[in-house]
Short mmCIF file of C-alpha atoms in Angstrom, two decimals:
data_model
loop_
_atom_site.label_atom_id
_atom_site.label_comp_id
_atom_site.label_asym_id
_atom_site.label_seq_id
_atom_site.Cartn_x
_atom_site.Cartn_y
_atom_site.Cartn_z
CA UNK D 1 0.00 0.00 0.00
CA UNK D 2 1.10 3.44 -1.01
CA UNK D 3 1.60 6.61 1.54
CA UNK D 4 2.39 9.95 0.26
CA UNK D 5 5.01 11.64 2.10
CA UNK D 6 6.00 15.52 2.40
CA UNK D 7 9.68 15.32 1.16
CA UNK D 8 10.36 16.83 -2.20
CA UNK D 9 10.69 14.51 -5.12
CA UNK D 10 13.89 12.70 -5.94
CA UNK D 11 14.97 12.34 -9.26
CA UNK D 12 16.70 8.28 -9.93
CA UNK D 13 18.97 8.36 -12.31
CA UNK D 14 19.83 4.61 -14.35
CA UNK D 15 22.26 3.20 -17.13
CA UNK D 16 19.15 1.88 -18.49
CA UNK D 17 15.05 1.57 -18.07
CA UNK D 18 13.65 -1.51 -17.85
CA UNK D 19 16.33 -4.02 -18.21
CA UNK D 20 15.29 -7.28 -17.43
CA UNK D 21 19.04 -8.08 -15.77
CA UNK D 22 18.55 -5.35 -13.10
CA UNK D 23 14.88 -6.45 -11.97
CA UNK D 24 16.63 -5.73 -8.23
CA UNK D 25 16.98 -1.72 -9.34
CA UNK D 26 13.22 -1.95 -10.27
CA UNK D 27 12.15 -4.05 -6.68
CA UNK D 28 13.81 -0.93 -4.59
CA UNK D 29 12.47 1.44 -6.87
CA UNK D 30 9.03 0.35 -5.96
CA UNK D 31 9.66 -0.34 -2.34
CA UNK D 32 10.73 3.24 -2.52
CA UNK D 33 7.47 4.22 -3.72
CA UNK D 34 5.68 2.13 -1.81
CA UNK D 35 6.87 3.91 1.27
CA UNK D 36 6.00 7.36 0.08
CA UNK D 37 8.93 8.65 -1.88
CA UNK D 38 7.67 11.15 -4.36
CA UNK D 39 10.10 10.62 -7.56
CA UNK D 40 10.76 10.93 -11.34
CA UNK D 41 12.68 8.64 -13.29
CA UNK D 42 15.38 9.25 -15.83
CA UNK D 43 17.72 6.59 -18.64
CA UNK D 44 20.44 7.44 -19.82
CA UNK D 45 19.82 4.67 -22.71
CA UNK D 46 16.81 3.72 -24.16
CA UNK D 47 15.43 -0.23 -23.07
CA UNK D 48 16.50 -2.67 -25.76
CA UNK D 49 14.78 -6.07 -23.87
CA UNK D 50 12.03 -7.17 -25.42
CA UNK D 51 10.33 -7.94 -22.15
CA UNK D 52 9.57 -6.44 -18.70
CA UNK D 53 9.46 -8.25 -15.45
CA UNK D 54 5.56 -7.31 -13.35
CA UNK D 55 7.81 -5.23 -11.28
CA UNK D 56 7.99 -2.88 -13.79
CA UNK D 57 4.53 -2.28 -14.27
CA UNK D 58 4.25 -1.92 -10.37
CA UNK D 59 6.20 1.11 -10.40
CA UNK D 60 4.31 2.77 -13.74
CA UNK D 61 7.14 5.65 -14.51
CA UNK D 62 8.03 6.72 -17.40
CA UNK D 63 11.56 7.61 -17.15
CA UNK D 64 12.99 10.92 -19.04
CA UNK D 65 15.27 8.76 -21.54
CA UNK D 66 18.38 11.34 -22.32
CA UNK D 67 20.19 11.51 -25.56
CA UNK D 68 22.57 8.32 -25.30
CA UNK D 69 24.57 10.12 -27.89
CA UNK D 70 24.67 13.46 -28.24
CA UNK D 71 25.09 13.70 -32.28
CA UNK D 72 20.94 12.01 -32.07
CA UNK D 73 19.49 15.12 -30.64
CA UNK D 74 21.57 18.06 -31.02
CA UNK D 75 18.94 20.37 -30.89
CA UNK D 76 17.84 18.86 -27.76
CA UNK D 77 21.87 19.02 -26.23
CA UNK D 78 21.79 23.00 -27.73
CA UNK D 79 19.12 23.79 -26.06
CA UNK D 80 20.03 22.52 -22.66
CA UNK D 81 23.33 24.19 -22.81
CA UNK D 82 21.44 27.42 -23.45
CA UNK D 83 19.23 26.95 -20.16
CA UNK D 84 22.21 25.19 -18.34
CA UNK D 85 24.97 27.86 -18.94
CA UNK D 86 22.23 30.25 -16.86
CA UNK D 87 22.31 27.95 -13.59
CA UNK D 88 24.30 29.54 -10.70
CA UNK D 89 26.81 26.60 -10.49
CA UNK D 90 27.17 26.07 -14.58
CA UNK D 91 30.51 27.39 -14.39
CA UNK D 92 31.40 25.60 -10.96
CA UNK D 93 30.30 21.64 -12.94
CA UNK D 94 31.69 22.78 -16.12
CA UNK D 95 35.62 23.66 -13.99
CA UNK D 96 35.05 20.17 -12.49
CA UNK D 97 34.00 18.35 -15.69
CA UNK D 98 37.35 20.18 -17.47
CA UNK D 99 39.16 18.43 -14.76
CA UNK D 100 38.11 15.35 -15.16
CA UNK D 101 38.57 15.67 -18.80
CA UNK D 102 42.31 16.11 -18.68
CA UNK D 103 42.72 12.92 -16.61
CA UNK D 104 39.94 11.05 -18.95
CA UNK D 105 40.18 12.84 -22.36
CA UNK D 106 37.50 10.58 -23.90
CA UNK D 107 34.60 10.64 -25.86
CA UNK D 108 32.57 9.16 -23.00
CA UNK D 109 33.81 11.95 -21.03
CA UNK D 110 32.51 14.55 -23.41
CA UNK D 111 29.04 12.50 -23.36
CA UNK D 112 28.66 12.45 -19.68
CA UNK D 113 28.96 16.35 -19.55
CA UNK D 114 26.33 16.41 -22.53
CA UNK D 115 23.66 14.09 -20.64
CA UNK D 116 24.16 15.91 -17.94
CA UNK D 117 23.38 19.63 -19.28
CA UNK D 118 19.88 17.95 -20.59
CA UNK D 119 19.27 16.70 -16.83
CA UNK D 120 19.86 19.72 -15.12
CA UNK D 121 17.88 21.96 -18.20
CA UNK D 122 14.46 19.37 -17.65
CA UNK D 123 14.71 18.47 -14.02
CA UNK D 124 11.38 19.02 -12.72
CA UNK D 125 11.46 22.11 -10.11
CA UNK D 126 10.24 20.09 -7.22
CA UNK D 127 13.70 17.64 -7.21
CA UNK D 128 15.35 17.67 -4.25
CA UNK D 129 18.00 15.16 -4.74
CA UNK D 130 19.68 12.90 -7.22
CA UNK D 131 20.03 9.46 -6.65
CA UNK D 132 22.02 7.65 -9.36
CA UNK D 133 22.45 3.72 -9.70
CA UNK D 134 26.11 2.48 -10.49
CA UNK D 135 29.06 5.14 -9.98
CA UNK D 136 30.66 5.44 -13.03
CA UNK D 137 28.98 6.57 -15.85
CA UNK D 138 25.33 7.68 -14.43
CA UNK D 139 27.43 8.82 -11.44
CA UNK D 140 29.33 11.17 -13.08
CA UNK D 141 26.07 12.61 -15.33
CA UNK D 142 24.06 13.04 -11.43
CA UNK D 143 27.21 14.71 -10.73
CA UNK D 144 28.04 17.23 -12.64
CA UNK D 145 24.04 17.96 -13.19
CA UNK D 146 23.82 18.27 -9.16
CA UNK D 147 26.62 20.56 -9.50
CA UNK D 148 25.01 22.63 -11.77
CA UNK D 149 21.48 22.79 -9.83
CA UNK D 150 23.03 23.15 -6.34
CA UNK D 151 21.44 19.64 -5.69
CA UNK D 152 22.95 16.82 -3.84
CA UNK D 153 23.50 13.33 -5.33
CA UNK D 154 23.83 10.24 -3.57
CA UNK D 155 24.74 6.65 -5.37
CA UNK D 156 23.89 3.13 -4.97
CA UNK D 157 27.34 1.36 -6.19
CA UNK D 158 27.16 -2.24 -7.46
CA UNK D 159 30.21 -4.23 -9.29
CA UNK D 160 31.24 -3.34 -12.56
CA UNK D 161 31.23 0.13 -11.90
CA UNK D 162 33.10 0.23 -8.79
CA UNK D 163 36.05 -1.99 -10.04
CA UNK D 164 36.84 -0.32 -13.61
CA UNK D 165 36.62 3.31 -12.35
CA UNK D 166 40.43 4.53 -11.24
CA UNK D 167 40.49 5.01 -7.92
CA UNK D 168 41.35 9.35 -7.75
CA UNK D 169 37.24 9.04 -9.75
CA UNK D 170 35.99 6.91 -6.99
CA UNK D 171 37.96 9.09 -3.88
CA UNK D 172 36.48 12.73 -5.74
CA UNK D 173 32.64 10.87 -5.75
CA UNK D 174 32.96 9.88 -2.40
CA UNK D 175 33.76 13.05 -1.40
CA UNK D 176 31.10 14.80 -3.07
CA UNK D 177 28.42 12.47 -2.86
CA UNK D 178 26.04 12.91 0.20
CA UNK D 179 25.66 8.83 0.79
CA UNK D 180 26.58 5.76 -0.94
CA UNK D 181 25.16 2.89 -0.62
CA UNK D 182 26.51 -0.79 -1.98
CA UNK D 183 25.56 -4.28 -1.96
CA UNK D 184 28.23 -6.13 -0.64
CA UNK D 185 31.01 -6.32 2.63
CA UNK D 186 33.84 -6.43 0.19
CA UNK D 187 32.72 -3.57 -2.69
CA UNK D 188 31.67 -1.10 0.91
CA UNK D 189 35.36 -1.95 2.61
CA UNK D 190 37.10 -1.19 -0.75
CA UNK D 191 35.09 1.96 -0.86
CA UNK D 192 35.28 3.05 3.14
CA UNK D 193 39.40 2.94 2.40
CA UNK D 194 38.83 5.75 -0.31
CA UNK D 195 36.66 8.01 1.17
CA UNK D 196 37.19 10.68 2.82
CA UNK D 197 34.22 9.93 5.42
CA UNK D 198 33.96 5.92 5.91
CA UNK D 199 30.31 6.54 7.30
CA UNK D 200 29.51 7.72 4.01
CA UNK D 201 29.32 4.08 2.79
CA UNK D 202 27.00 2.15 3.77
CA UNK D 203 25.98 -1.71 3.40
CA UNK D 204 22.69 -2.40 1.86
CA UNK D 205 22.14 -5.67 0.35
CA UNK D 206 19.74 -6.14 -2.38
CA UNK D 207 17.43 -9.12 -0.41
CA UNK D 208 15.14 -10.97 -2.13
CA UNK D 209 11.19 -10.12 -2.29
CA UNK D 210 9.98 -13.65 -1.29
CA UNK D 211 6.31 -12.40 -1.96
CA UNK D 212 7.81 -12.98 -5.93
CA UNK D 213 9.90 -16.02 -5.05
CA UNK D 214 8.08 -18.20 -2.68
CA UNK D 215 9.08 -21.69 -1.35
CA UNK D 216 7.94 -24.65 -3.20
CA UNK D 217 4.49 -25.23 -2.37
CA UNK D 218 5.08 -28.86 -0.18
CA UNK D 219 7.24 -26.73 2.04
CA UNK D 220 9.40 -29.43 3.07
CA UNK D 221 12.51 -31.29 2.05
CA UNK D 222 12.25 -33.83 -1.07
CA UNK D 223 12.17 -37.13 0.03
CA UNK D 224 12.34 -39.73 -2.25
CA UNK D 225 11.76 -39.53 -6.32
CA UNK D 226 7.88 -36.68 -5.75
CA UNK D 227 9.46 -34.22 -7.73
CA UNK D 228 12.48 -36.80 -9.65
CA UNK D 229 15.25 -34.80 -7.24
CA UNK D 230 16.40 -38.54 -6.80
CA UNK D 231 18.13 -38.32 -9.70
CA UNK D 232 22.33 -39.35 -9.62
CA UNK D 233 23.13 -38.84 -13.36
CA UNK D 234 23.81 -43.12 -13.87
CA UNK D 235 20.30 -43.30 -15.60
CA UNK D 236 20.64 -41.80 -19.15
CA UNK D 237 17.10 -41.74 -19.65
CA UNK D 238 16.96 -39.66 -16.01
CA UNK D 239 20.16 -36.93 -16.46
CA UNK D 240 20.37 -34.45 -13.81
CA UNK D 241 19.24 -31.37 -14.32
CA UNK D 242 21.49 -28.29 -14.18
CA UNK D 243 20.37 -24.52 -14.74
CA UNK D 244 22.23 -21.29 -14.76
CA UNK D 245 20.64 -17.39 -15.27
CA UNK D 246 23.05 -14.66 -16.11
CA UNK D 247 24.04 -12.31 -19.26
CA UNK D 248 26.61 -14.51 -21.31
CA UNK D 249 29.54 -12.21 -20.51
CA UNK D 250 32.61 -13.08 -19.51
CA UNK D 251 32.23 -12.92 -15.63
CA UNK D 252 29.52 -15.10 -15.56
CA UNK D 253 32.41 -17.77 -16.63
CA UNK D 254 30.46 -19.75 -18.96
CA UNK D 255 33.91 -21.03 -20.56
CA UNK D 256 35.25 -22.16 -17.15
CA UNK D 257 31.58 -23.76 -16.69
CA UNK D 258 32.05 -25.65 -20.09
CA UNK D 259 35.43 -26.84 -19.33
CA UNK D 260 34.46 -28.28 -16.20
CA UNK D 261 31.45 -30.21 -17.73
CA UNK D 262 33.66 -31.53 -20.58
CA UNK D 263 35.99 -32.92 -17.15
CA UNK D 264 32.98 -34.93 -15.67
CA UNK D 265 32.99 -38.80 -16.20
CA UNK D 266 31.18 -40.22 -19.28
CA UNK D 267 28.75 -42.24 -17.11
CA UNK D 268 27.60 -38.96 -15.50
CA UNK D 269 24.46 -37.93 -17.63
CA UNK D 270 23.74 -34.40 -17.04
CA UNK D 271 21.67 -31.85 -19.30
CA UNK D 272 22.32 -27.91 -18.71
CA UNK D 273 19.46 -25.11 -19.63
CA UNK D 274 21.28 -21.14 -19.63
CA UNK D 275 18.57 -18.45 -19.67
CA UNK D 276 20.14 -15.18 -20.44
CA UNK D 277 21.49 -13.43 -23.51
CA UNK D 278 24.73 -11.54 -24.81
CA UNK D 279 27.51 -10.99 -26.52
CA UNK D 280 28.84 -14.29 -25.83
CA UNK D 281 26.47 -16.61 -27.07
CA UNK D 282 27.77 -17.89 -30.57
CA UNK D 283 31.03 -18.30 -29.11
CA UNK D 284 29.90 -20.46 -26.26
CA UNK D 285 27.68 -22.32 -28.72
CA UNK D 286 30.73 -22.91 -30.76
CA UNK D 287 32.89 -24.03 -27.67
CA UNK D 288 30.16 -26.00 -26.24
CA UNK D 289 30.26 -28.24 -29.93
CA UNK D 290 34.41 -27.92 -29.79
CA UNK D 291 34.13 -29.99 -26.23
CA UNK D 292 31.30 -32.63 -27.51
CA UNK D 293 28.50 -30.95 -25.18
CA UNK D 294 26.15 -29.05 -27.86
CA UNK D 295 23.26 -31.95 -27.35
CA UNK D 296 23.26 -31.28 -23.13
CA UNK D 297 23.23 -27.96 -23.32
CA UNK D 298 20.62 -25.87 -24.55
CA UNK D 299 20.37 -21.91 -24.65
CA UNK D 300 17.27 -20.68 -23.60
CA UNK D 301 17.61 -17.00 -23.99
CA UNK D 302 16.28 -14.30 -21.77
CA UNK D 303 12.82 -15.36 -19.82
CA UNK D 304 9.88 -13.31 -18.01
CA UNK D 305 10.29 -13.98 -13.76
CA UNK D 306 7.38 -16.22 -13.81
CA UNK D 307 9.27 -18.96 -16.73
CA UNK D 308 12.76 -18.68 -14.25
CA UNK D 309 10.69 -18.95 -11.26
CA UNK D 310 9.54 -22.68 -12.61
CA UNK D 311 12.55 -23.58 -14.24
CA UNK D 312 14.35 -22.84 -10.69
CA UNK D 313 11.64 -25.86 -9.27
CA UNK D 314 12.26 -27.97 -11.85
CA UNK D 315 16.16 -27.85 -11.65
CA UNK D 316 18.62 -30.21 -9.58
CA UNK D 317 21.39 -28.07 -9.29
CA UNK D 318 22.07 -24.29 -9.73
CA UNK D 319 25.64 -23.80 -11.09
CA UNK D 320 27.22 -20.11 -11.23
CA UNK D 321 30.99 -20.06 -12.23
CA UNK D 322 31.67 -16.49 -11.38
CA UNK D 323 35.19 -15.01 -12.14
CA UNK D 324 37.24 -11.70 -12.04
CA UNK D 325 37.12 -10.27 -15.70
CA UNK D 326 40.86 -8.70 -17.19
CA UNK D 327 39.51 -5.31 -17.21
CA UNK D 328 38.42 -5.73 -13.22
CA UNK D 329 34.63 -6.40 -13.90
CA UNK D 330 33.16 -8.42 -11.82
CA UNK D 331 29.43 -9.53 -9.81
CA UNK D 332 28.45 -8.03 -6.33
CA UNK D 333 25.96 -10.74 -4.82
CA UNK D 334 24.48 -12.01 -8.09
CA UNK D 335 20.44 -11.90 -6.89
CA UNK D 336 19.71 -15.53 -9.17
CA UNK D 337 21.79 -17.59 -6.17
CA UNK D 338 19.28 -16.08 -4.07
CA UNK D 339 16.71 -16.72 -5.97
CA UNK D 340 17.71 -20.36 -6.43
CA UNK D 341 17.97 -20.56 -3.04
CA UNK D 342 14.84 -19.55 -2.29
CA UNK D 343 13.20 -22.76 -4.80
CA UNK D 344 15.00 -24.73 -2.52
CA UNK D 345 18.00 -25.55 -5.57
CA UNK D 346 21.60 -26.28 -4.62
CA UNK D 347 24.12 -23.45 -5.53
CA UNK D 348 27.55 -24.54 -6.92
CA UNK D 349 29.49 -21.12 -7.08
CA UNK D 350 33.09 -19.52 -6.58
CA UNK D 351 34.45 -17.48 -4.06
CA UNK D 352 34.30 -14.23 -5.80
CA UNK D 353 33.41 -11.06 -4.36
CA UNK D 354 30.39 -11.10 -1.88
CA UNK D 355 28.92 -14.79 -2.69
CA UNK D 356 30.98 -16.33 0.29
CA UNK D 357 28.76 -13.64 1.93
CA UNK D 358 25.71 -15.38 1.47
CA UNK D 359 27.08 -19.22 0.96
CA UNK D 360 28.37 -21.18 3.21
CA UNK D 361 30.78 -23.79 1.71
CA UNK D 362 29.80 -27.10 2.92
CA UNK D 363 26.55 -25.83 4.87
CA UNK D 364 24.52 -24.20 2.34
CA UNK D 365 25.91 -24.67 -0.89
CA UNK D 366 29.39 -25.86 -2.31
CA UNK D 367 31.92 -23.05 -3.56
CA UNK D 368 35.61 -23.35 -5.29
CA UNK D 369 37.84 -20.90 -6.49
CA UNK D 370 37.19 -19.06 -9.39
CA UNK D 371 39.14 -20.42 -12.69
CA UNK D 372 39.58 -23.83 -11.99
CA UNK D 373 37.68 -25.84 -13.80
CA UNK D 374 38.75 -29.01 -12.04
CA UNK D 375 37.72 -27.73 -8.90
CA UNK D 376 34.44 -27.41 -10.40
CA UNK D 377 33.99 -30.14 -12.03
CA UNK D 378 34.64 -32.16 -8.48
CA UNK D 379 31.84 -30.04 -6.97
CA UNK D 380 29.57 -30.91 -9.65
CA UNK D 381 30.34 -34.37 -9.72
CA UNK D 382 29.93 -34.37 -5.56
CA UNK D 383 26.30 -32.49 -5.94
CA UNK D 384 25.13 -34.61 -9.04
CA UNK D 385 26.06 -38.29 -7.37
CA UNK D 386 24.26 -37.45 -4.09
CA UNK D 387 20.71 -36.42 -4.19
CA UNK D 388 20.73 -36.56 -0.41
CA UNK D 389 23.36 -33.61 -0.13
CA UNK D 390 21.26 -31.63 -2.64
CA UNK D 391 18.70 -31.38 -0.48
CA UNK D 392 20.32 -31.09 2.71
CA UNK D 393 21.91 -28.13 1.22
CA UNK D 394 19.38 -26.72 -0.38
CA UNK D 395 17.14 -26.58 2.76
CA UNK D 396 19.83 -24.54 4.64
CA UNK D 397 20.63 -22.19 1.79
CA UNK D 398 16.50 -21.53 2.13
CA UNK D 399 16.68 -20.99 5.71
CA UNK D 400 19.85 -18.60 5.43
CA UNK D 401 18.42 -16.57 2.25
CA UNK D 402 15.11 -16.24 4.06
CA UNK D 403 16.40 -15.20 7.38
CA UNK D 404 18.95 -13.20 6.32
CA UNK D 405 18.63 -11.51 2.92
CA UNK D 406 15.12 -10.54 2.62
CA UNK D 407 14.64 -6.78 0.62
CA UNK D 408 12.59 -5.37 2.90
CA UNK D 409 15.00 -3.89 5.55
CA UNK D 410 17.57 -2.71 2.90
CA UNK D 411 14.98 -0.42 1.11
CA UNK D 412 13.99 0.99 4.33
CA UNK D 413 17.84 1.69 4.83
CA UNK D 414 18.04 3.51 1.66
CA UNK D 415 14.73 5.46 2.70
CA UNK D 416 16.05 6.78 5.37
CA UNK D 417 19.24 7.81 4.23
CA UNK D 418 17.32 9.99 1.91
CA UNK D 419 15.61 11.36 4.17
CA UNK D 420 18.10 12.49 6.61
CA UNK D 421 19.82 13.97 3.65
CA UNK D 422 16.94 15.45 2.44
CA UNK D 423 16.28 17.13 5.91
CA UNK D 424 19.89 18.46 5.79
CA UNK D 425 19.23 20.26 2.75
CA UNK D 426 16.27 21.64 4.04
#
């Protein structure tokens, strides 16, 4: 149920609007609203998913989409830079944005500065803060357009965008920014060493909104062959059932995942479903024929919540082979272990950023470093032989997710925390 609350409106600012890989953006946007906050929605890019999760709907925004390039509008850009130039602190974002530029001389650069004019020109008079999602791009557009307005920004940091960015970008945000909030123990600790005030960072984790991701319906363990969990990959007619989620980029370590497969013993019958899309997908398909395992594994392509919900209750075994990308890029606390979690599905993952965090190796899922495919493959072949330790640790992984990484409690963190800083400015 809605309230209406007196603040003034805050404007979110997002890479992207809808995007079916961020559906945890869209569940604290609504929870947001749902408590009262008045706000407007903008994108830097226009949506290019064919579908929306319900969540979307829920919320019912439709978010100012800037110019993602500036060349597609320049009328629109002109015009901004005529009302922006007239701001009292034009001069004070466009010094900063200059100094930036001779550090990052790029044509991203130039674009930030560009969205940026167009969000301060056509923010709606009632904005009282900007809120941005991800700190390097969108972080540096709510920037330099809060600069221009006199407005504050604060930022809700996730992976990719806190490991790629240099650190002297990261140390100036933090300084500037009036909160930050991030998802896991190791992205806020990396963060609280930069800035300038540690208590500027907070920890918020995602959580899970179990009123979208119930338990199973028999709310108890499997025991015995009711839902075929009995499976142990010797029948051929009866393979085990793996499924992954996740964009098919490189630190979702599909290769790695291959690899290990191709290491499991030929009497092991297995069959593997992805659901997700990217740029990786014809060269995985080619690998997966290179290793002999194009007829197990089958590429699904991206799915609405309520196809992934029942694909996560059909499943034996949730395998996630996270990694560290070159460039730095990595996941937070990818929200489909929770989710699997929460269908009562074994997670097989790697100790990468915060996913030690929320499994427990041994009690609530099995984990192995990250590249090392034989290490892997072991954990696989452990989870796949013994239906019995599926389910054992699949019940505790439910109990932990649902006792300790519920949604609720982090949105009301981030409410707050606009609010105090809303009260400051007032």
């Amino acid at each position: 149920m809605e309230q209406t609350i007196a603040w003034p409106r805050v404007a979110i600012v997002l890479k992207g609007y809808p995007r079916l890989s961020e559906t945890f953006i869209a569940q604290e946007i609504l929870g947001l609203k749902q408590l009262g906050l008045k706000l407007t929605l903008v994108s830097l890019r226009l949506p290019t998913d064919e579908r929306e999760h319900p969540v979307h709907g829920e919320i019912a925004e439709v978010p100012n989409y800037l110019p993602e390039y500036l060349y597609t509008d320049p009328l629109r850009v002109f015009r901004a830079w005529r009302i922006a130039r007239k701001l009292p602190f034009y001069a004070e974002a466009k010094r900063q944005f200059l100094r930036d530029w001779r550090r990052d001389p790029t044509p991203n650069r130039g674009r930030r500065f560009g969205q940026a004019l167009v969000l301060a020109a056509e923010m709606p008079a009632d904005v009282g803060l900007i809120y941005v999602h991800f700190l390097h791009t969108p972080g540096s557009v709510a920037r330099y357009a809060g600069r221009m307005l006199g407005l504050p920004f604060a930022v809700s940091a996730h992976a990719k965008d806190i490991w790629t960015l240099q650190d002297w970008e990261k140390r100036e945000k933090l300084a500037d920014c009036a909160f930050l909030v991030t998802c896991t123990a190791a992205n806020a600790e990396h963060l609280q060493a930069l800035a300038p005030d540690p208590a500027r960072v907070g920890l918020v984790y995602h959580g899970l909104d179990f009123g979208r991701f119930p338990p199973p319906d028999d709310g108890a363990p499997d025991d015995g062959d009711r839902d075929g969990r009995d499976r142990d990959g010797r029948d051929p007619a009866r393979p085990v059932k793996l499924l992954t989620v996740g964009r098919l980029v490189d630190k979702k370590g599909y290769r790695g995942l291959f690899d290990a497969l191709a290491l499991l013993p030929a009497g092991c019958h297995w069959r593997l479903d992805i659901i997700g899309g990217g740029p990786l997908k014809a060269e995985l398909k080619a690998r997966a024929k290179a290793l002999g395992l194009a007829d197990r594994i089958t590429f699904l392509g991206a799915m609405a919540q309520a196809e992934i919900l029942e694909r996560y209750r059909t499943a034996d075994i949730f395998p996630l082979n996270c990694r560290v990308s070159d460039d730095g890029d990595r996941d937070g606390l990818p929200n489909v272990l929770m989710e699997a979690q929460s269908q009562r599905l074994l997670c097989v993952s790697t100790r990468v950023s915060a996913i030690p965090e929320l499994i427990i190796d041994g009690e609530t899922g099995l984990l192995v470093p990250p590249n090392d495919p034989e290490a892997f493959a072991a954990a696989l072949s452990r989870a796949i032989a013994d239906p019995a330790l599926r389910r054992r640790l699949a019940e505790a992984g439910l109990d932990r997710v649902t006792r300790h990484f519920g949604y609720a409690a982090g949105v009301k963190t981030i409410f707050r925390r606009i609010g105090e800083t809303l009260g400051r400015r007032a």
